[in-house]
Amino acid sequence: MQRVVVVILDGLRRDFIDAIRTPHLAGFAAQATPFPEFRTAFPSTTRAVSASFATGCSPAQHTLQGNAVALLERGSLVPHDVGRPDFLAHKRAITGHALAVPTMAERLAPYGGAIVFNNVSPGAANAHDPDAYGHLYHRVLSRGPGGAAVSNPLRVTLDAEGDHAMTDRFIAEALTRRPALAVLWLGEPDHIQHEVPLGSPEHLAVLREADRNAGAVMAAVERQRAAGDDVLLIVGSDHGHETVNGFVDIEAKLIAAGMKDGPDSTDVLALSNGTASLIYLHPDQERRYSLLSDYLQSQRWVSAVVPREDLHTIGHAPHQGLAFAVSLRADVTTNEYGIPGCSLAAIPRWDKKPQLGCGQHGGLGAYEQSPVLMIEGAGFRGGVTRAEKAHIVDLAPTILRHLGVASAGMDGHALQT
Ligand SMILES: [Zn+2]
């Protein structure tokens, strides 16, 4: 039978894959089909990217536009932390849908179903299947179809040890149940990269554990292929990381510049998405739009300002008052371990403040936009690199093509040749 297995190593940059640091991934790169021009969504943050993975659509279409977003509620702009387990239910109540387009879990429900094991934020896990068509296993959100309780909820920690325990369960349970789609989304190396410098011994030790987990799934898939299943195996990541070399409090700057009335005002909201920011303008404050545009374009802490009329160029739309997408200044200087790629980070409202010298992501910087994609199975010639552009929204149509299920309405296209 046709099946698809996906392993995502959250936050893994493709330049970290080599025979010493990640032997299993390097071995897979040699036998599978690597995509060195693979790019992710904007912002390069897990919650928005998870929705793009799950739907095959850009944020403009699925409408989960960041890790932190605003919603227009009863005439007011309200900021939200998308990582919360209840955010998408709230968004459904306000906007009429959690995601505006169907997920793979929904499309595959009649065709063998989807099982997702996930060790990132609850909000990101929920984005795979907010309307509960399949099975989701997450440390605070485990459920079956229709939201039914499962007999064995996932209870793991968000670290290498928890990922290892989750991987063991994924192999023992998700793979043996042989769903059409099985997804293992590891929390590492993203989690450690936020805590220690990229390339440091602590980072590389956790990276080896993540590589070992991916290797265990590769071996399990080989056993299932030997037993007769036609498995498409996708191994990749959702975004990379850059080293934080400074902070920007964008709302404080907007207040100082007279663009925003005060810390609690809802005329203008600048919501940190790591090394990017989503800037919302209340519809009653339209007169501030051109002032804001001029101000943002003139700032030395930005590398790209995408105004409302150009949001489509980065897969966005001016939903809910979104007026500007900003990617903070990034460059290719190296950190203390010789790892290139540094960026400013926006100070967040809710998440822990990023640490100077450690990893962060969210923007359009070269290294946060260099995730991993390697595919092995029918339609992919082993050992042959594919040089063309590929995007996170291409994964869902690729998965559905392998399964023989229609992917109408998706922004991406299937990558099989
Ligand atoms: Zn992260």
mmCIF file of C-alpha atoms in Angstrom, residues 37-394:
data_model
loop_
_atom_site.group_PDB
_atom_site.id
_atom_site.type_symbol
_atom_site.label_atom_id
_atom_site.label_comp_id
_atom_site.label_asym_id
_atom_site.label_seq_id
_atom_site.Cartn_x
_atom_site.Cartn_y
_atom_site.Cartn_z
ATOM 1 C CA GLU A 37 16.964 25.505 -2.930
ATOM 2 C CA PHE A 38 14.146 24.609 -0.514
ATOM 3 C CA ARG A 39 12.567 27.630 1.166
ATOM 4 C CA THR A 40 9.995 28.064 3.862
ATOM 5 C CA ALA A 41 7.155 30.471 4.492
ATOM 6 C CA PHE A 42 7.304 33.978 5.943
ATOM 7 C CA PRO A 43 7.484 34.377 8.842
ATOM 8 C CA SER A 44 9.966 31.510 9.160
ATOM 9 C CA THR A 45 8.290 30.459 12.390
ATOM 10 C CA THR A 46 6.908 27.042 13.235
ATOM 11 C CA ARG A 47 3.232 27.863 13.765
ATOM 12 C CA ALA A 48 2.684 29.600 10.411
ATOM 13 C CA VAL A 49 4.917 27.059 8.636
ATOM 14 C CA SER A 50 3.036 24.137 10.204
ATOM 15 C CA ALA A 51 -0.206 25.462 8.729
ATOM 16 C CA SER A 52 1.475 25.844 5.323
ATOM 17 C CA PHE A 53 2.834 22.286 5.555
ATOM 18 C CA ALA A 54 -0.555 20.931 6.587
ATOM 19 C CA THR A 55 -2.579 22.753 3.915
ATOM 20 C CA GLY A 56 -0.166 23.177 0.991
ATOM 21 C CA CYS A 57 -1.139 26.854 1.040
ATOM 22 C CA SER A 58 0.521 30.150 1.845
ATOM 23 C CA PRO A 59 -0.497 32.109 4.948
ATOM 24 C CA ALA A 60 -2.599 34.381 2.714
ATOM 25 C CA GLN A 61 -4.853 31.387 2.038
ATOM 26 C CA HIS A 62 -4.836 29.450 5.306
ATOM 27 C CA THR A 63 -4.883 32.693 7.344
ATOM 28 C CA LEU A 64 -2.583 31.623 10.210
ATOM 29 C CA GLN A 65 -0.153 34.424 9.468
ATOM 30 C CA GLY A 66 2.445 34.149 12.210
ATOM 31 C CA ASN A 67 3.540 32.916 15.621
ATOM 32 C CA ALA A 68 2.029 36.073 17.080
ATOM 33 C CA VAL A 69 -0.859 37.764 15.259
ATOM 34 C CA ALA A 70 -3.719 40.207 15.796
ATOM 35 C CA LEU A 71 -7.422 39.618 15.267
ATOM 36 C CA LEU A 72 -10.040 42.316 14.775
ATOM 37 C CA GLU A 73 -12.490 41.582 17.574
ATOM 38 C CA ARG A 74 -15.550 43.748 18.233
ATOM 39 C CA GLY A 75 -13.895 46.626 16.414
ATOM 40 C CA SER A 76 -10.579 46.377 18.237
ATOM 41 C CA LEU A 77 -7.178 44.948 17.300
ATOM 42 C CA VAL A 78 -6.366 42.212 19.816
ATOM 43 C CA PRO A 79 -2.874 40.656 19.971
ATOM 44 C CA HIS A 80 -2.612 36.872 20.316
ATOM 45 C CA ASP A 81 0.008 34.256 21.112
ATOM 46 C CA VAL A 82 -0.598 31.549 18.489
ATOM 47 C CA GLY A 83 1.388 29.048 20.563
ATOM 48 C CA ARG A 84 -1.453 28.651 23.050
ATOM 49 C CA PRO A 85 -3.445 25.413 22.767
ATOM 50 C CA ASP A 86 -6.734 27.333 22.564
ATOM 51 C CA PHE A 87 -5.757 29.981 19.996
ATOM 52 C CA LEU A 88 -7.180 28.292 16.897
ATOM 53 C CA ALA A 89 -10.499 27.579 18.637
ATOM 54 C CA HIS A 90 -10.646 31.279 19.509
ATOM 55 C CA LYS A 91 -9.772 32.227 15.932
ATOM 56 C CA ARG A 92 -12.545 29.924 14.693
ATOM 57 C CA ALA A 93 -15.015 31.714 16.967
ATOM 58 C CA ILE A 94 -13.909 35.144 15.710
ATOM 59 C CA THR A 95 -13.297 34.539 11.998
ATOM 60 C CA GLY A 96 -15.449 31.474 11.256
ATOM 61 C CA HIS A 97 -12.568 29.057 10.729
ATOM 62 C CA ALA A 98 -9.388 27.867 12.408
ATOM 63 C CA LEU A 99 -7.721 27.567 8.989
ATOM 64 C CA ALA A 100 -9.543 28.785 5.890
ATOM 65 C CA VAL A 101 -8.541 25.792 3.739
ATOM 66 C CA PRO A 102 -8.562 22.034 4.430
ATOM 67 C CA THR A 103 -5.612 20.248 6.035
ATOM 68 C CA MET A 104 -4.109 16.975 4.885
ATOM 69 C CA ALA A 105 -5.666 15.376 7.969
ATOM 70 C CA GLU A 106 -9.100 16.393 6.645
ATOM 71 C CA ARG A 107 -8.404 15.380 3.040
ATOM 72 C CA LEU A 108 -6.958 12.014 4.123
ATOM 73 C CA ALA A 109 -9.629 11.122 6.672
ATOM 74 C CA PRO A 110 -11.457 8.867 4.140
ATOM 75 C CA TYR A 111 -8.181 7.488 2.706
ATOM 76 C CA GLY A 112 -6.231 5.961 5.580
ATOM 77 C CA GLY A 113 -5.944 8.992 7.823
ATOM 78 C CA ALA A 114 -3.122 10.978 9.385
ATOM 79 C CA ILE A 115 -1.227 10.533 12.642
ATOM 80 C CA VAL A 116 0.938 13.428 13.868
ATOM 81 C CA PHE A 117 3.455 13.106 16.733
ATOM 82 C CA ASN A 118 4.649 16.600 17.641
ATOM 83 C CA ASN A 119 6.923 18.080 20.311
ATOM 84 C CA VAL A 120 6.783 21.824 19.609
ATOM 85 C CA SER A 121 4.328 24.461 20.890
ATOM 86 C CA PRO A 122 0.696 23.358 21.366
ATOM 87 C CA GLY A 123 -0.453 25.998 18.877
ATOM 88 C CA ALA A 124 1.922 24.702 16.214
ATOM 89 C CA ALA A 125 0.861 21.094 16.832
ATOM 90 C CA ASN A 126 -2.779 22.109 16.597
ATOM 91 C CA ALA A 127 -2.185 23.794 13.219
ATOM 92 C CA HIS A 128 -1.738 20.363 11.615
ATOM 93 C CA ASP A 129 -5.325 19.417 12.313
ATOM 94 C CA PRO A 130 -7.298 22.066 14.224
ATOM 95 C CA ASP A 131 -10.651 20.491 13.369
ATOM 96 C CA ALA A 132 -9.554 17.039 14.647
ATOM 97 C CA TYR A 133 -9.916 14.767 11.636
ATOM 98 C CA GLY A 134 -6.938 12.553 12.517
ATOM 99 C CA HIS A 135 -4.807 11.587 15.497
ATOM 100 C CA LEU A 136 -2.566 14.131 17.210
ATOM 101 C CA TYR A 137 -0.046 13.228 19.919
ATOM 102 C CA HIS A 138 1.514 16.168 21.743
ATOM 103 C CA ARG A 139 2.623 16.639 25.336
ATOM 104 C CA VAL A 140 -0.409 18.805 26.175
ATOM 105 C CA LEU A 141 -2.708 18.049 23.226
ATOM 106 C CA SER A 142 -3.315 14.375 22.429
ATOM 107 C CA ARG A 143 -6.598 13.476 20.757
ATOM 108 C CA GLY A 144 -8.275 11.272 18.177
ATOM 109 C CA PRO A 145 -10.792 12.011 15.419
ATOM 110 C CA GLY A 146 -13.601 14.292 16.571
ATOM 111 C CA GLY A 147 -11.460 15.335 19.522
ATOM 112 C CA ALA A 148 -11.932 11.983 21.257
ATOM 113 C CA ALA A 149 -9.559 11.203 24.102
ATOM 114 C CA VAL A 150 -6.804 8.708 23.318
ATOM 115 C CA SER A 151 -5.915 5.926 25.742
ATOM 116 C CA ASN A 152 -2.210 6.741 25.711
ATOM 117 C CA PRO A 153 -1.611 10.528 25.491
ATOM 118 C CA LEU A 154 1.948 11.636 24.802
ATOM 119 C CA ARG A 155 3.757 12.677 27.972
ATOM 120 C CA VAL A 156 7.239 13.860 27.109
ATOM 121 C CA THR A 157 9.457 16.837 27.834
ATOM 122 C CA LEU A 158 10.457 19.419 25.209
ATOM 123 C CA ASP A 159 14.115 18.400 24.924
ATOM 124 C CA ALA A 160 16.290 15.706 23.379
ATOM 125 C CA GLU A 161 15.138 13.106 25.881
ATOM 126 C CA GLY A 162 11.479 13.848 25.157
ATOM 127 C CA ASP A 163 12.102 13.711 21.417
ATOM 128 C CA HIS A 164 13.775 10.318 21.851
ATOM 129 C CA ALA A 165 10.818 8.938 23.803
ATOM 130 C CA MET A 166 8.396 10.365 21.224
ATOM 131 C CA THR A 167 10.393 8.835 18.360
ATOM 132 C CA ASP A 168 10.265 5.407 20.009
ATOM 133 C CA ARG A 169 6.497 5.704 20.333
ATOM 134 C CA PHE A 170 6.139 6.991 16.783
ATOM 135 C CA ILE A 171 7.939 3.927 15.439
ATOM 136 C CA ALA A 172 6.161 1.475 17.731
ATOM 137 C CA GLU A 173 2.675 2.956 17.314
ATOM 138 C CA ALA A 174 2.245 5.375 14.412
ATOM 139 C CA LEU A 175 4.246 3.394 11.876
ATOM 140 C CA THR A 176 2.792 0.013 12.819
ATOM 141 C CA ARG A 177 -0.749 1.390 12.507
ATOM 142 C CA ARG A 178 0.188 2.164 8.873
ATOM 143 C CA PRO A 179 -1.853 5.370 8.343
ATOM 144 C CA ALA A 180 -1.713 7.041 4.924
ATOM 145 C CA LEU A 181 0.350 9.848 6.498
ATOM 146 C CA ALA A 182 2.525 9.643 9.604
ATOM 147 C CA VAL A 183 4.332 12.836 10.708
ATOM 148 C CA LEU A 184 7.048 13.013 13.374
ATOM 149 C CA TRP A 185 7.842 16.664 14.223
ATOM 150 C CA LEU A 186 10.808 16.817 16.623
ATOM 151 C CA GLY A 187 11.303 19.785 18.964
ATOM 152 C CA GLU A 188 15.070 19.623 18.472
ATOM 153 C CA PRO A 189 17.360 21.093 17.384
ATOM 154 C CA ASP A 190 15.160 24.250 17.484
ATOM 155 C CA HIS A 191 14.727 24.136 21.261
ATOM 156 C CA ILE A 192 18.451 23.966 22.095
ATOM 157 C CA GLN A 193 19.367 26.485 19.380
ATOM 158 C CA HIS A 194 17.342 29.137 21.236
ATOM 159 C CA GLU A 195 19.296 28.375 24.426
ATOM 160 C CA VAL A 196 22.950 28.065 23.333
ATOM 161 C CA PRO A 197 25.143 29.393 20.510
ATOM 162 C CA LEU A 198 24.848 27.697 17.126
ATOM 163 C CA GLY A 199 27.783 25.335 16.651
ATOM 164 C CA SER A 200 28.564 25.128 20.376
ATOM 165 C CA PRO A 201 29.300 21.701 21.930
ATOM 166 C CA GLU A 202 25.893 21.756 23.676
ATOM 167 C CA HIS A 203 24.146 22.417 20.369
ATOM 168 C CA LEU A 204 26.070 19.737 18.478
ATOM 169 C CA ALA A 205 25.365 17.131 21.195
ATOM 170 C CA VAL A 206 21.608 17.678 20.855
ATOM 171 C CA LEU A 207 21.896 17.776 17.063
ATOM 172 C CA ARG A 208 23.450 14.294 17.191
ATOM 173 C CA GLU A 209 20.450 13.081 19.201
ATOM 174 C CA ALA A 210 18.039 14.554 16.648
ATOM 175 C CA ASP A 211 20.030 12.898 13.875
ATOM 176 C CA ARG A 212 19.819 9.583 15.715
ATOM 177 C CA ASN A 213 16.036 9.921 16.013
ATOM 178 C CA ALA A 214 15.745 10.584 12.270
ATOM 179 C CA GLY A 215 17.993 7.573 11.622
ATOM 180 C CA ALA A 216 15.743 5.325 13.701
ATOM 181 C CA VAL A 217 12.736 6.310 11.566
ATOM 182 C CA MET A 218 14.703 5.757 8.343
ATOM 183 C CA ALA A 219 15.567 2.227 9.503
ATOM 184 C CA ALA A 220 11.947 1.514 10.480
ATOM 185 C CA VAL A 221 10.733 2.717 7.064
ATOM 186 C CA GLU A 222 13.248 0.405 5.385
ATOM 187 C CA ARG A 223 11.790 -2.529 7.301
ATOM 188 C CA GLN A 224 8.279 -1.566 6.196
ATOM 189 C CA ARG A 225 9.389 -1.262 2.579
ATOM 190 C CA ALA A 226 11.002 -4.698 2.819
ATOM 191 C CA ALA A 227 7.635 -5.959 4.010
ATOM 192 C CA GLY A 228 5.987 -4.588 0.865
ATOM 193 C CA ASP A 229 4.722 -1.053 1.596
ATOM 194 C CA ASP A 230 5.400 1.709 -0.959
ATOM 195 C CA VAL A 231 6.581 4.423 1.443
ATOM 196 C CA LEU A 232 7.499 7.960 0.432
ATOM 197 C CA LEU A 233 9.916 9.218 3.109
ATOM 198 C CA ILE A 234 10.335 12.989 3.515
ATOM 199 C CA VAL A 235 12.991 14.278 5.923
ATOM 200 C CA GLY A 236 13.317 18.007 6.408
ATOM 201 C CA SER A 237 12.936 21.054 8.584
ATOM 202 C CA ASP A 238 10.570 24.000 8.831
ATOM 203 C CA HIS A 239 13.118 26.822 9.012
ATOM 204 C CA GLY A 240 16.737 27.508 9.928
ATOM 205 C CA HIS A 241 18.242 29.829 12.536
ATOM 206 C CA GLU A 242 20.364 32.953 12.725
ATOM 207 C CA THR A 243 22.484 34.159 15.637
ATOM 208 C CA VAL A 244 20.892 37.044 17.557
ATOM 209 C CA ASN A 245 23.217 40.068 17.493
ATOM 210 C CA GLY A 246 20.852 42.664 18.947
ATOM 211 C CA PHE A 247 17.273 43.472 19.922
ATOM 212 C CA VAL A 248 14.659 45.920 18.727
ATOM 213 C CA ASP A 249 11.628 47.001 20.750
ATOM 214 C CA ILE A 250 9.578 48.014 17.728
ATOM 215 C CA GLU A 251 6.499 49.193 19.636
ATOM 216 C CA ALA A 252 8.659 51.431 21.854
ATOM 217 C CA LYS A 253 10.214 52.906 18.730
ATOM 218 C CA LEU A 254 6.786 53.483 17.160
ATOM 219 C CA ILE A 255 5.592 55.236 20.327
ATOM 220 C CA ALA A 256 8.726 57.405 20.448
ATOM 221 C CA ALA A 257 8.201 58.329 16.785
ATOM 222 C CA GLY A 258 4.561 59.286 17.374
ATOM 223 C CA MET A 259 3.223 56.399 15.278
ATOM 224 C CA LYS A 260 1.529 54.614 18.179
ATOM 225 C CA ASP A 261 -0.260 56.258 21.090
ATOM 226 C CA GLY A 262 1.071 54.157 23.981
ATOM 227 C CA PRO A 263 2.081 50.684 25.191
ATOM 228 C CA ASP A 264 -1.513 49.492 25.544
ATOM 229 C CA SER A 265 -3.022 51.324 22.568
ATOM 230 C CA THR A 266 -4.532 49.220 19.795
ATOM 231 C CA ASP A 267 -4.156 51.731 16.991
ATOM 232 C CA VAL A 268 -0.961 50.063 15.798
ATOM 233 C CA LEU A 269 0.420 46.679 16.942
ATOM 234 C CA ALA A 270 3.901 45.398 16.116
ATOM 235 C CA LEU A 271 3.957 41.699 16.957
ATOM 236 C CA SER A 272 7.319 40.002 17.208
ATOM 237 C CA ASN A 273 7.805 36.923 15.113
ATOM 238 C CA GLY A 274 11.414 36.396 16.181
ATOM 239 C CA THR A 275 13.612 38.114 13.623
ATOM 240 C CA ALA A 276 10.505 39.481 11.896
ATOM 241 C CA SER A 277 7.509 41.555 12.900
ATOM 242 C CA LEU A 278 3.916 41.760 11.726
ATOM 243 C CA ILE A 279 2.593 45.320 11.972
ATOM 244 C CA TYR A 280 -1.161 45.798 12.205
ATOM 245 C CA LEU A 281 -3.035 49.064 11.687
ATOM 246 C CA HIS A 282 -6.571 49.582 12.955
ATOM 247 C CA PRO A 283 -8.900 50.486 10.042
ATOM 248 C CA ASP A 284 -9.879 53.739 11.801
ATOM 249 C CA GLN A 285 -6.201 54.807 11.788
ATOM 250 C CA GLU A 286 -5.702 54.602 8.037
ATOM 251 C CA ARG A 287 -4.252 58.134 7.992
ATOM 252 C CA ARG A 288 -1.150 56.711 9.715
ATOM 253 C CA TYR A 289 -0.400 54.245 6.908
ATOM 254 C CA SER A 290 1.876 56.389 4.755
ATOM 255 C CA LEU A 291 3.627 57.844 7.825
ATOM 256 C CA LEU A 292 4.286 54.325 9.077
ATOM 257 C CA SER A 293 5.500 53.257 5.660
ATOM 258 C CA ASP A 294 7.974 56.147 5.441
ATOM 259 C CA TYR A 295 9.129 55.571 8.998
ATOM 260 C CA LEU A 296 9.703 51.816 8.605
ATOM 261 C CA GLN A 297 11.485 52.163 5.260
ATOM 262 C CA SER A 298 13.956 54.625 6.821
ATOM 263 C CA GLN A 299 15.006 52.477 9.787
ATOM 264 C CA ARG A 300 18.462 50.921 9.988
ATOM 265 C CA TRP A 301 17.134 47.909 11.943
ATOM 266 C CA VAL A 302 15.100 46.596 9.018
ATOM 267 C CA SER A 303 16.293 44.667 5.994
ATOM 268 C CA ALA A 304 12.917 44.359 4.266
ATOM 269 C CA VAL A 305 9.604 46.167 4.690
ATOM 270 C CA VAL A 306 6.767 44.602 2.730
ATOM 271 C CA PRO A 307 3.817 47.028 2.515
ATOM 272 C CA ARG A 308 0.196 45.969 2.343
ATOM 273 C CA GLU A 309 -0.027 46.146 -1.453
ATOM 274 C CA ASP A 310 2.971 43.807 -1.824
ATOM 275 C CA LEU A 311 2.106 41.246 0.854
ATOM 276 C CA HIS A 312 1.121 38.750 -1.864
ATOM 277 C CA THR A 313 4.784 38.603 -2.934
ATOM 278 C CA ILE A 314 5.611 36.817 0.332
ATOM 279 C CA GLY A 315 2.450 34.709 0.485
ATOM 280 C CA HIS A 316 0.417 37.081 2.655
ATOM 281 C CA ALA A 317 -2.688 39.234 2.474
ATOM 282 C CA PRO A 318 -3.907 42.198 4.546
ATOM 283 C CA HIS A 319 -6.201 40.081 6.733
ATOM 284 C CA GLN A 320 -7.235 41.413 10.158
ATOM 285 C CA GLY A 321 -5.555 44.802 9.638
ATOM 286 C CA LEU A 322 -2.098 43.446 8.701
ATOM 287 C CA ALA A 323 -0.388 46.452 7.139
ATOM 288 C CA PHE A 324 3.348 45.646 6.956
ATOM 289 C CA ALA A 325 5.598 42.618 7.216
ATOM 290 C CA VAL A 326 9.085 43.466 8.413
ATOM 291 C CA SER A 327 12.203 41.328 8.313
ATOM 292 C CA LEU A 328 14.872 42.615 10.662
ATOM 293 C CA ARG A 329 18.436 43.369 9.629
ATOM 294 C CA ALA A 330 20.475 40.241 8.981
ATOM 295 C CA ASP A 331 23.979 39.683 7.642
ATOM 296 C CA VAL A 332 26.372 36.818 6.980
ATOM 297 C CA THR A 333 28.907 37.533 9.727
ATOM 298 C CA THR A 334 29.926 34.546 11.858
ATOM 299 C CA ASN A 335 29.401 33.797 15.521
ATOM 300 C CA GLU A 336 32.064 32.644 17.998
ATOM 301 C CA TYR A 337 31.944 29.110 16.558
ATOM 302 C CA GLY A 338 32.360 30.271 12.976
ATOM 303 C CA ILE A 339 28.688 29.781 12.097
ATOM 304 C CA PRO A 340 27.540 32.417 9.561
ATOM 305 C CA GLY A 341 24.272 34.357 9.712
ATOM 306 C CA CYS A 342 23.374 36.948 12.331
ATOM 307 C CA SER A 343 20.174 38.941 12.773
ATOM 308 C CA LEU A 344 18.460 41.426 15.024
ATOM 309 C CA ALA A 345 15.464 40.048 16.918
ATOM 310 C CA ALA A 346 12.224 41.792 17.857
ATOM 311 C CA ILE A 347 11.401 41.735 21.567
ATOM 312 C CA PRO A 348 8.349 39.510 22.069
ATOM 313 C CA ARG A 349 5.283 40.128 24.218
ATOM 314 C CA TRP A 350 4.854 36.573 25.496
ATOM 315 C CA ASP A 351 7.662 34.240 24.517
ATOM 316 C CA LYS A 352 10.891 34.233 26.477
ATOM 317 C CA LYS A 353 13.166 37.033 25.302
ATOM 318 C CA PRO A 354 15.701 35.682 22.792
ATOM 319 C CA GLN A 355 19.236 35.405 24.096
ATOM 320 C CA LEU A 356 22.067 37.427 22.609
ATOM 321 C CA GLY A 357 24.471 35.090 20.819
ATOM 322 C CA CYS A 358 21.941 32.241 20.605
ATOM 323 C CA GLY A 359 19.650 31.225 17.762
ATOM 324 C CA GLN A 360 16.429 32.831 16.503
ATOM 325 C CA HIS A 361 14.389 32.897 13.292
ATOM 326 C CA GLY A 362 11.289 34.379 11.684
ATOM 327 C CA GLY A 363 12.560 36.620 8.918
ATOM 328 C CA LEU A 364 13.909 36.371 5.407
ATOM 329 C CA GLY A 365 17.612 36.024 6.347
ATOM 330 C CA ALA A 366 19.690 33.601 4.288
ATOM 331 C CA TYR A 367 20.179 31.030 7.039
ATOM 332 C CA GLU A 368 16.718 31.077 8.583
ATOM 333 C CA GLN A 369 15.444 30.566 5.022
ATOM 334 C CA SER A 370 17.659 27.514 4.432
ATOM 335 C CA PRO A 371 15.687 24.579 5.794
ATOM 336 C CA VAL A 372 16.287 20.954 4.870
ATOM 337 C CA LEU A 373 14.341 18.876 2.353
ATOM 338 C CA MET A 374 15.248 15.355 1.252
ATOM 339 C CA ILE A 375 12.765 12.928 -0.298
ATOM 340 C CA GLU A 376 13.071 9.223 -1.023
ATOM 341 C CA GLY A 377 10.555 7.101 -2.893
ATOM 342 C CA ALA A 378 8.612 6.823 -6.151
ATOM 343 C CA GLY A 379 9.107 9.862 -8.390
ATOM 344 C CA PHE A 380 12.470 10.790 -6.832
ATOM 345 C CA ARG A 381 15.753 9.504 -8.282
ATOM 346 C CA GLY A 382 18.038 8.460 -5.460
ATOM 347 C CA GLY A 383 21.345 10.279 -5.183
ATOM 348 C CA VAL A 384 20.288 13.018 -7.618
ATOM 349 C CA THR A 385 20.104 16.569 -6.299
ATOM 350 C CA ARG A 386 17.191 18.670 -7.537
ATOM 351 C CA ALA A 387 18.431 22.211 -8.147
ATOM 352 C CA GLU A 388 15.084 23.882 -8.776
ATOM 353 C CA LYS A 389 13.245 25.951 -6.206
ATOM 354 C CA ALA A 390 10.991 24.066 -3.810
ATOM 355 C CA HIS A 391 8.782 25.512 -1.079
ATOM 356 C CA ILE A 392 7.118 24.277 2.083
ATOM 357 C CA VAL A 393 3.715 24.467 0.322
ATOM 358 C CA ASP A 394 4.947 21.840 -2.174
#
